PDB file of C-alpha atoms in Angstrom:
ATOM      1  CA  UNK A   1     102.231  92.978  92.400  1.00  0.00           C
ATOM      2  CA  UNK A   2     103.271  96.576  93.007  1.00  0.00           C
ATOM      3  CA  UNK A   3     106.212  97.189  95.354  1.00  0.00           C
ATOM      4  CA  UNK A   4     106.572 100.227  97.601  1.00  0.00           C
ATOM      5  CA  UNK A   5     109.111 101.768  99.914  1.00  0.00           C
ATOM      6  CA  UNK A   6     108.332 102.502 103.539  1.00  0.00           C
ATOM      7  CA  UNK A   7     107.914 106.178 102.663  1.00  0.00           C
ATOM      8  CA  UNK A   8     105.488 105.363  99.841  1.00  0.00           C
ATOM      9  CA  UNK A   9     103.443 103.128 102.161  1.00  0.00           C
ATOM     10  CA  UNK A  10     103.258 105.966 104.653  1.00  0.00           C
ATOM     11  CA  UNK A  11     101.755 108.149 101.922  1.00  0.00           C
ATOM     12  CA  UNK A  12      99.299 105.396 100.939  1.00  0.00           C
ATOM     13  CA  UNK A  13      98.262 104.985 104.554  1.00  0.00           C
ATOM     14  CA  UNK A  14      97.843 108.722 105.091  1.00  0.00           C
ATOM     15  CA  UNK A  15      95.733 109.231 101.947  1.00  0.00           C
ATOM     16  CA  UNK A  16      93.566 106.222 102.785  1.00  0.00           C
ATOM     17  CA  UNK A  17      92.851 107.629 106.251  1.00  0.00           C
ATOM     18  CA  UNK A  18      92.234 111.109 104.832  1.00  0.00           C
ATOM     19  CA  UNK A  19      89.757 109.519 102.423  1.00  0.00           C
ATOM     20  CA  UNK A  20      87.603 108.319 105.294  1.00  0.00           C
ATOM     21  CA  UNK A  21      89.001 104.972 106.457  1.00  0.00           C
ATOM     22  CA  UNK A  22      89.968 105.364 110.128  1.00  0.00           C
ATOM     23  CA  UNK A  23      93.422 104.206 111.187  1.00  0.00           C
ATOM     24  CA  UNK A  24      91.688 102.160 113.872  1.00  0.00           C
ATOM     25  CA  UNK A  25      89.861 100.195 111.164  1.00  0.00           C
ATOM     26  CA  UNK A  26      93.056  99.564 109.203  1.00  0.00           C
ATOM     27  CA  UNK A  27      94.724  98.324 112.388  1.00  0.00           C
ATOM     28  CA  UNK A  28      91.825  95.986 113.139  1.00  0.00           C
ATOM     29  CA  UNK A  29      91.996  94.547 109.614  1.00  0.00           C
ATOM     30  CA  UNK A  30      95.757  94.112 109.953  1.00  0.00           C
ATOM     31  CA  UNK A  31      95.371  92.304 113.255  1.00  0.00           C
ATOM     32  CA  UNK A  32      92.802  89.911 111.801  1.00  0.00           C
ATOM     33  CA  UNK A  33      95.039  89.131 108.816  1.00  0.00           C
ATOM     34  CA  UNK A  34      98.051  88.633 111.065  1.00  0.00           C
ATOM     35  CA  UNK A  35      96.261  86.380 113.542  1.00  0.00           C
ATOM     36  CA  UNK A  36      94.946  84.199 110.724  1.00  0.00           C
ATOM     37  CA  UNK A  37      98.380  84.003 109.113  1.00  0.00           C
ATOM     38  CA  UNK A  38     100.023  83.047 112.405  1.00  0.00           C
ATOM     39  CA  UNK A  39      97.512  80.269 113.073  1.00  0.00           C
ATOM     40  CA  UNK A  40      98.064  78.957 109.536  1.00  0.00           C
ATOM     41  CA  UNK A  41     101.826  79.113 110.093  1.00  0.00           C
ATOM     42  CA  UNK A  42     101.560  77.149 113.332  1.00  0.00           C
ATOM     43  CA  UNK A  43      99.237  74.573 111.733  1.00  0.00           C
ATOM     44  CA  UNK A  44     101.625  74.053 108.829  1.00  0.00           C
ATOM     45  CA  UNK A  45     104.708  73.737 111.019  1.00  0.00           C
ATOM     46  CA  UNK A  46     103.161  71.763 113.860  1.00  0.00           C
ATOM     47  CA  UNK A  47     103.693  74.634 116.290  1.00  0.00           C
ATOM     48  CA  UNK A  48     107.241  75.554 115.364  1.00  0.00           C
ATOM     49  CA  UNK A  49     108.981  76.830 112.279  1.00  0.00           C
ATOM     50  CA  UNK A  50     112.176  74.811 112.755  1.00  0.00           C
ATOM     51  CA  UNK A  51     113.995  72.627 115.236  1.00  0.00           C
ATOM     52  CA  UNK A  52     115.075  74.472 118.360  1.00  0.00           C
ATOM     53  CA  UNK A  53     116.246  73.889 121.899  1.00  0.00           C
ATOM     54  CA  UNK A  54     113.043  74.921 123.690  1.00  0.00           C
ATOM     55  CA  UNK A  55     112.043  72.266 126.267  1.00  0.00           C
ATOM     56  CA  UNK A  56     108.352  71.647 125.550  1.00  0.00           C
ATOM     57  CA  UNK A  57     108.071  68.915 128.176  1.00  0.00           C
ATOM     58  CA  UNK A  58     109.035  71.222 131.010  1.00  0.00           C
ATOM     59  CA  UNK A  59     106.811  74.209 130.236  1.00  0.00           C
ATOM     60  CA  UNK A  60     103.455  72.528 130.769  1.00  0.00           C
ATOM     61  CA  UNK A  61     101.683  73.476 127.532  1.00  0.00           C
ATOM     62  CA  UNK A  62      99.774  71.209 125.179  1.00  0.00           C
ATOM     63  CA  UNK A  63     101.390  72.776 122.138  1.00  0.00           C
ATOM     64  CA  UNK A  64      99.139  71.114 119.585  1.00  0.00           C
ATOM     65  CA  UNK A  65      96.010  72.369 121.332  1.00  0.00           C
ATOM     66  CA  UNK A  66      96.901  75.841 122.605  1.00  0.00           C
ATOM     67  CA  UNK A  67     100.010  77.409 121.110  1.00  0.00           C
ATOM     68  CA  UNK A  68     101.775  79.797 123.454  1.00  0.00           C
ATOM     69  CA  UNK A  69     102.456  83.078 121.639  1.00  0.00           C
ATOM     70  CA  UNK A  70     104.825  85.797 122.849  1.00  0.00           C
ATOM     71  CA  UNK A  71     104.118  89.100 121.064  1.00  0.00           C
ATOM     72  CA  UNK A  72     106.697  91.848 121.494  1.00  0.00           C
ATOM     73  CA  UNK A  73     104.998  95.201 120.910  1.00  0.00           C
ATOM     74  CA  UNK A  74     106.641  98.544 120.326  1.00  0.00           C
ATOM     75  CA  UNK A  75     104.897 101.832 121.022  1.00  0.00           C
ATOM     76  CA  UNK A  76     103.823 102.634 117.463  1.00  0.00           C
ATOM     77  CA  UNK A  77     101.240 101.258 115.066  1.00  0.00           C
ATOM     78  CA  UNK A  78     103.283  98.112 114.440  1.00  0.00           C
ATOM     79  CA  UNK A  79     102.869  97.364 118.131  1.00  0.00           C
ATOM     80  CA  UNK A  80      99.186  98.242 117.814  1.00  0.00           C
ATOM     81  CA  UNK A  81      98.821  95.565 115.126  1.00  0.00           C
ATOM     82  CA  UNK A  82     100.409  93.159 117.592  1.00  0.00           C
ATOM     83  CA  UNK A  83      97.902  94.136 120.299  1.00  0.00           C
ATOM     84  CA  UNK A  84      94.989  93.387 117.972  1.00  0.00           C
ATOM     85  CA  UNK A  85      96.614  90.032 117.230  1.00  0.00           C
ATOM     86  CA  UNK A  86      96.924  89.347 120.950  1.00  0.00           C
ATOM     87  CA  UNK A  87      93.218  89.937 121.587  1.00  0.00           C
ATOM     88  CA  UNK A  88      92.116  87.792 118.645  1.00  0.00           C
ATOM     89  CA  UNK A  89      94.509  84.916 119.344  1.00  0.00           C
ATOM     90  CA  UNK A  90      93.486  84.814 123.010  1.00  0.00           C
ATOM     91  CA  UNK A  91      89.831  84.699 121.964  1.00  0.00           C
ATOM     92  CA  UNK A  92      90.703  81.763 119.716  1.00  0.00           C
ATOM     93  CA  UNK A  93      92.208  79.843 122.638  1.00  0.00           C
ATOM     94  CA  UNK A  94      95.914  80.536 122.292  1.00  0.00           C
ATOM     95  CA  UNK A  95      97.971  81.375 125.339  1.00  0.00           C
ATOM     96  CA  UNK A  96      99.142  84.945 124.689  1.00  0.00           C
ATOM     97  CA  UNK A  97     101.727  87.084 126.442  1.00  0.00           C
ATOM     98  CA  UNK A  98     102.490  90.639 125.342  1.00  0.00           C
ATOM     99  CA  UNK A  99     105.876  92.097 126.153  1.00  0.00           C
ATOM    100  CA  UNK A 100     105.227  95.836 125.903  1.00  0.00           C
ATOM    101  CA  UNK A 101     108.274  98.018 125.226  1.00  0.00           C
ATOM    102  CA  UNK A 102     106.737 101.181 126.658  1.00  0.00           C
ATOM    103  CA  UNK A 103     104.224 102.172 129.267  1.00  0.00           C
ATOM    104  CA  UNK A 104     100.658 102.440 127.944  1.00  0.00           C
ATOM    105  CA  UNK A 105     100.799 106.232 128.130  1.00  0.00           C
ATOM    106  CA  UNK A 106     103.588 106.187 125.533  1.00  0.00           C
ATOM    107  CA  UNK A 107     101.640 104.241 122.895  1.00  0.00           C
ATOM    108  CA  UNK A 108     100.328 105.745 119.659  1.00  0.00           C
ATOM    109  CA  UNK A 109      96.636 106.647 119.824  1.00  0.00           C
ATOM    110  CA  UNK A 110      95.393 103.604 117.877  1.00  0.00           C
ATOM    111  CA  UNK A 111      97.762 101.294 119.744  1.00  0.00           C
ATOM    112  CA  UNK A 112      96.521 102.677 123.069  1.00  0.00           C
ATOM    113  CA  UNK A 113      92.933 102.089 121.982  1.00  0.00           C
ATOM    114  CA  UNK A 114      93.714  98.427 121.312  1.00  0.00           C
ATOM    115  CA  UNK A 115      95.682  98.093 124.520  1.00  0.00           C
ATOM    116  CA  UNK A 116      92.460  99.059 126.291  1.00  0.00           C
ATOM    117  CA  UNK A 117      90.606  96.318 124.436  1.00  0.00           C
ATOM    118  CA  UNK A 118      92.846  93.510 125.701  1.00  0.00           C
ATOM    119  CA  UNK A 119      91.045  90.899 127.743  1.00  0.00           C
ATOM    120  CA  UNK A 120      92.106  89.165 130.929  1.00  0.00           C
ATOM    121  CA  UNK A 121      93.245  86.251 128.758  1.00  0.00           C
ATOM    122  CA  UNK A 122      96.272  88.264 127.623  1.00  0.00           C
ATOM    123  CA  UNK A 123      99.194  88.568 130.025  1.00  0.00           C
ATOM    124  CA  UNK A 124     100.963  91.926 129.655  1.00  0.00           C
ATOM    125  CA  UNK A 125     104.508  92.520 130.887  1.00  0.00           C
ATOM    126  CA  UNK A 126     106.083  95.984 130.516  1.00  0.00           C
ATOM    127  CA  UNK A 127     109.703  95.820 131.766  1.00  0.00           C
ATOM    128  CA  UNK A 128     112.159  98.693 131.890  1.00  0.00           C
ATOM    129  CA  UNK A 129     114.385  98.948 128.828  1.00  0.00           C
ATOM    130  CA  UNK A 130     117.477  97.708 130.595  1.00  0.00           C
ATOM    131  CA  UNK A 131     115.674  94.464 131.473  1.00  0.00           C
ATOM    132  CA  UNK A 132     114.298  93.633 128.032  1.00  0.00           C
ATOM    133  CA  UNK A 133     116.709  90.792 127.160  1.00  0.00           C
ATOM    134  CA  UNK A 134     116.406  89.270 130.635  1.00  0.00           C
ATOM    135  CA  UNK A 135     112.605  89.502 130.629  1.00  0.00           C
ATOM    136  CA  UNK A 136     112.443  88.089 127.111  1.00  0.00           C
ATOM    137  CA  UNK A 137     114.554  85.117 128.188  1.00  0.00           C
ATOM    138  CA  UNK A 138     112.122  84.387 131.014  1.00  0.00           C
ATOM    139  CA  UNK A 139     108.978  84.735 128.884  1.00  0.00           C
ATOM    140  CA  UNK A 140     110.301  82.896 125.831  1.00  0.00           C
ATOM    141  CA  UNK A 141     110.914  79.792 127.923  1.00  0.00           C
ATOM    142  CA  UNK A 142     107.148  79.243 127.877  1.00  0.00           C
ATOM    143  CA  UNK A 143     106.528  80.210 124.240  1.00  0.00           C
ATOM    144  CA  UNK A 144     106.134  78.289 120.999  1.00  0.00           C
ATOM    145  CA  UNK A 145     106.503  81.276 118.694  1.00  0.00           C
ATOM    146  CA  UNK A 146     107.698  84.879 118.868  1.00  0.00           C
ATOM    147  CA  UNK A 147     105.850  87.705 117.129  1.00  0.00           C
ATOM    148  CA  UNK A 148     108.004  90.720 116.275  1.00  0.00           C
ATOM    149  CA  UNK A 149     105.727  93.777 116.384  1.00  0.00           C
ATOM    150  CA  UNK A 150     108.429  96.201 117.488  1.00  0.00           C
ATOM    151  CA  UNK A 151     109.200  98.625 114.650  1.00  0.00           C
ATOM    152  CA  UNK A 152     107.906  97.702 111.209  1.00  0.00           C
ATOM    153  CA  UNK A 153     108.614 100.385 108.619  1.00  0.00           C
ATOM    154  CA  UNK A 154     109.064 103.083 111.260  1.00  0.00           C
ATOM    155  CA  UNK A 155     112.615 102.070 112.110  1.00  0.00           C
ATOM    156  CA  UNK A 156     115.541 104.477 112.224  1.00  0.00           C
ATOM    157  CA  UNK A 157     118.931 102.806 111.955  1.00  0.00           C
ATOM    158  CA  UNK A 158     121.198 102.006 113.609  1.00  0.00           C
ATOM    159  CA  UNK A 159     119.613 100.227 116.558  1.00  0.00           C
ATOM    160  CA  UNK A 160     121.461 100.628 119.806  1.00  0.00           C
ATOM    161  CA  UNK A 161     121.291  99.646 123.441  1.00  0.00           C
ATOM    162  CA  UNK A 162     118.275  97.750 124.671  1.00  0.00           C
ATOM    163  CA  UNK A 163     116.631  97.321 121.267  1.00  0.00           C
ATOM    164  CA  UNK A 164     119.746  95.728 119.783  1.00  0.00           C
ATOM    165  CA  UNK A 165     120.166  93.509 122.844  1.00  0.00           C
ATOM    166  CA  UNK A 166     116.545  92.378 122.682  1.00  0.00           C
ATOM    167  CA  UNK A 167     116.777  91.517 118.990  1.00  0.00           C
ATOM    168  CA  UNK A 168     119.936  89.497 119.591  1.00  0.00           C
ATOM    169  CA  UNK A 169     118.069  87.615 122.332  1.00  0.00           C
ATOM    170  CA  UNK A 170     115.181  86.901 119.938  1.00  0.00           C
ATOM    171  CA  UNK A 171     117.556  85.499 117.331  1.00  0.00           C
ATOM    172  CA  UNK A 172     119.434  83.449 119.925  1.00  0.00           C
ATOM    173  CA  UNK A 173     116.256  81.922 121.377  1.00  0.00           C
ATOM    174  CA  UNK A 174     115.922  79.227 118.719  1.00  0.00           C
ATOM    175  CA  UNK A 175     112.169  79.861 118.545  1.00  0.00           C
ATOM    176  CA  UNK A 176     110.340  80.439 115.264  1.00  0.00           C
ATOM    177  CA  UNK A 177     109.685  84.110 114.646  1.00  0.00           C
ATOM    178  CA  UNK A 178     106.802  85.820 112.843  1.00  0.00           C
ATOM    179  CA  UNK A 179     107.424  89.445 111.803  1.00  0.00           C
ATOM    180  CA  UNK A 180     104.728  92.085 111.433  1.00  0.00           C
ATOM    181  CA  UNK A 181     105.169  94.125 108.223  1.00  0.00           C
ATOM    182  CA  UNK A 182     109.002  94.239 108.249  1.00  0.00           C
ATOM    183  CA  UNK A 183     111.422  92.444 110.597  1.00  0.00           C
ATOM    184  CA  UNK A 184     112.627  94.914 113.208  1.00  0.00           C
ATOM    185  CA  UNK A 185     116.077  96.106 112.210  1.00  0.00           C
ATOM    186  CA  UNK A 186     115.430  95.957 108.458  1.00  0.00           C
ATOM    187  CA  UNK A 187     114.920  99.276 106.664  1.00  0.00           C
ATOM    188  CA  UNK A 188     111.779  99.107 104.546  1.00  0.00           C
ATOM    189  CA  UNK A 189     113.119 101.549 101.977  1.00  0.00           C
ATOM    190  CA  UNK A 190     116.298  99.753 100.938  1.00  0.00           C
ATOM    191  CA  UNK A 191     116.832  96.576 102.986  1.00  0.00           C
ATOM    192  CA  UNK A 192     119.690  97.999 105.050  1.00  0.00           C
ATOM    193  CA  UNK A 193     120.462  96.166 108.309  1.00  0.00           C
ATOM    194  CA  UNK A 194     122.628  97.851 110.904  1.00  0.00           C
ATOM    195  CA  UNK A 195     123.816  96.446 113.256  1.00  0.00           C
ATOM    196  CA  UNK A 196     121.268  93.691 113.926  1.00  0.00           C
ATOM    197  CA  UNK A 197     117.792  92.624 112.771  1.00  0.00           C
ATOM    198  CA  UNK A 198     115.188  90.027 113.646  1.00  0.00           C
ATOM    199  CA  UNK A 199     115.681  86.877 111.574  1.00  0.00           C
ATOM    200  CA  UNK A 200     112.077  85.961 110.792  1.00  0.00           C
ATOM    201  CA  UNK A 201     110.703  82.657 109.523  1.00  0.00           C
ATOM    202  CA  UNK A 202     107.670  84.456 108.081  1.00  0.00           C
ATOM    203  CA  UNK A 203     106.980  88.132 107.444  1.00  0.00           C
ATOM    204  CA  UNK A 204     103.408  89.274 106.809  1.00  0.00           C
ATOM    205  CA  UNK A 205     103.500  92.742 105.292  1.00  0.00           C
ATOM    206  CA  UNK A 206     100.567  95.123 104.967  1.00  0.00           C
ATOM    207  CA  UNK A 207      99.061  96.222 101.661  1.00  0.00           C
ATOM    208  CA  UNK A 208     102.066  95.921  99.355  1.00  0.00           C
ATOM    209  CA  UNK A 209     105.481  94.240  99.624  1.00  0.00           C
ATOM    210  CA  UNK A 210     108.120  96.655 100.871  1.00  0.00           C
ATOM    211  CA  UNK A 211     111.244  97.094  98.776  1.00  0.00           C
ATOM    212  CA  UNK A 212     113.434  96.486 101.820  1.00  0.00           C
ATOM    213  CA  UNK A 213     112.033  92.956 102.134  1.00  0.00           C
ATOM    214  CA  UNK A 214     113.183  92.128  98.610  1.00  0.00           C
ATOM    215  CA  UNK A 215     116.679  93.618  98.572  1.00  0.00           C
ATOM    216  CA  UNK A 216     119.752  92.174 100.290  1.00  0.00           C
ATOM    217  CA  UNK A 217     120.615  92.094 103.088  1.00  0.00           C
ATOM    218  CA  UNK A 218     117.027  92.652 104.300  1.00  0.00           C
ATOM    219  CA  UNK A 219     115.743  89.776 102.149  1.00  0.00           C
ATOM    220  CA  UNK A 220     117.878  87.368 104.168  1.00  0.00           C
ATOM    221  CA  UNK A 221     116.017  88.337 107.358  1.00  0.00           C
ATOM    222  CA  UNK A 222     112.433  88.218 106.052  1.00  0.00           C
ATOM    223  CA  UNK A 223     111.960  84.452 105.657  1.00  0.00           C
ATOM    224  CA  UNK A 224     108.815  83.646 103.697  1.00  0.00           C
ATOM    225  CA  UNK A 225     106.885  86.753 102.675  1.00  0.00           C
ATOM    226  CA  UNK A 226     103.102  87.089 102.606  1.00  0.00           C
ATOM    227  CA  UNK A 227     101.147  90.222 101.705  1.00  0.00           C
ATOM    228  CA  UNK A 228      97.955  91.008 103.639  1.00  0.00           C
ATOM    229  CA  UNK A 229      95.221  92.995 101.893  1.00  0.00           C
ATOM    230  CA  UNK A 230      93.812  95.378 104.504  1.00  0.00           C
ATOM    231  CA  UNK A 231      91.801  97.542 102.144  1.00  0.00           C
ATOM    232  CA  UNK A 232      94.126 100.188 100.730  1.00  0.00           C
ATOM    233  CA  UNK A 233      92.343 101.423  97.578  1.00  0.00           C
ATOM    234  CA  UNK A 234      94.062 100.290  94.384  1.00  0.00           C
ATOM    235  CA  UNK A 235      94.078 103.759  92.851  1.00  0.00           C
ATOM    236  CA  UNK A 236      95.866 105.195  95.904  1.00  0.00           C
ATOM    237  CA  UNK A 237      98.443 102.398  95.805  1.00  0.00           C
ATOM    238  CA  UNK A 238      99.085 103.037  92.105  1.00  0.00           C
ATOM    239  CA  UNK A 239      99.419 106.760  92.683  1.00  0.00           C
ATOM    240  CA  UNK A 240     102.194 106.360  95.249  1.00  0.00           C
ATOM    241  CA  UNK A 241     103.930 103.034  94.645  1.00  0.00           C
ATOM    242  CA  UNK A 242     105.937 103.735  91.505  1.00  0.00           C
ATOM    243  CA  UNK A 243     106.740 101.268  88.735  1.00  0.00           C
ATOM    244  CA  UNK A 244     108.409  98.344  90.518  1.00  0.00           C
ATOM    245  CA  UNK A 245     106.632  94.975  90.602  1.00  0.00           C
ATOM    246  CA  UNK A 246     107.235  91.721  92.483  1.00  0.00           C
ATOM    247  CA  UNK A 247     106.418  88.297  91.091  1.00  0.00           C
ATOM    248  CA  UNK A 248     106.101  86.096  94.231  1.00  0.00           C
TER     249      UNK A 248
END
């Protein structure tokens, strides 16, 4: 399987859109693949990826029947993928809360479109940046799994302030974590991590595996890696991805 950097994937994405596939359609395909992968993950793990300290008895959910999913969405297209996930998982019967790290007006155009498509079955909380760790602590007490849809390949290191504090809170929660494309805090080009990154149990990456998921120290944060085919044409991938291959 071909491997690409974050920059190469950006070129693949741009040429695919220029060739007539709308970004909205790519995002919808990504959300479907992610929702399916998350449900499979929860089915395989019985609702959690590992033992943790979350008190299931006190939160009132029937975790086998309706997993409670907390999706943390940034303002870019990674967050937009998370918003599609939220809509689809809620339609499937999951309890879904979105923690939105910007006001809707700050979202990318495709992310904003999918924010508008959310149903009443999705709870949306948009706290101020200084309250992200505190709000996460409150919301995660009722969750079975965390979805990291914060940055993806669009990250610029190092992370500081509220983003770093939020990611530390995610890692300290003891809950299983599912990362969209690349764990937030890992550089897709080279696997750099500075100063903190989401420690995912499973990363579902779009189109092709990113080099940063396969190189240390980023590899140590990715958990299991799955690649979702969302329809990038093979000839465009070959034109931009270079000569590296991954044998999963």
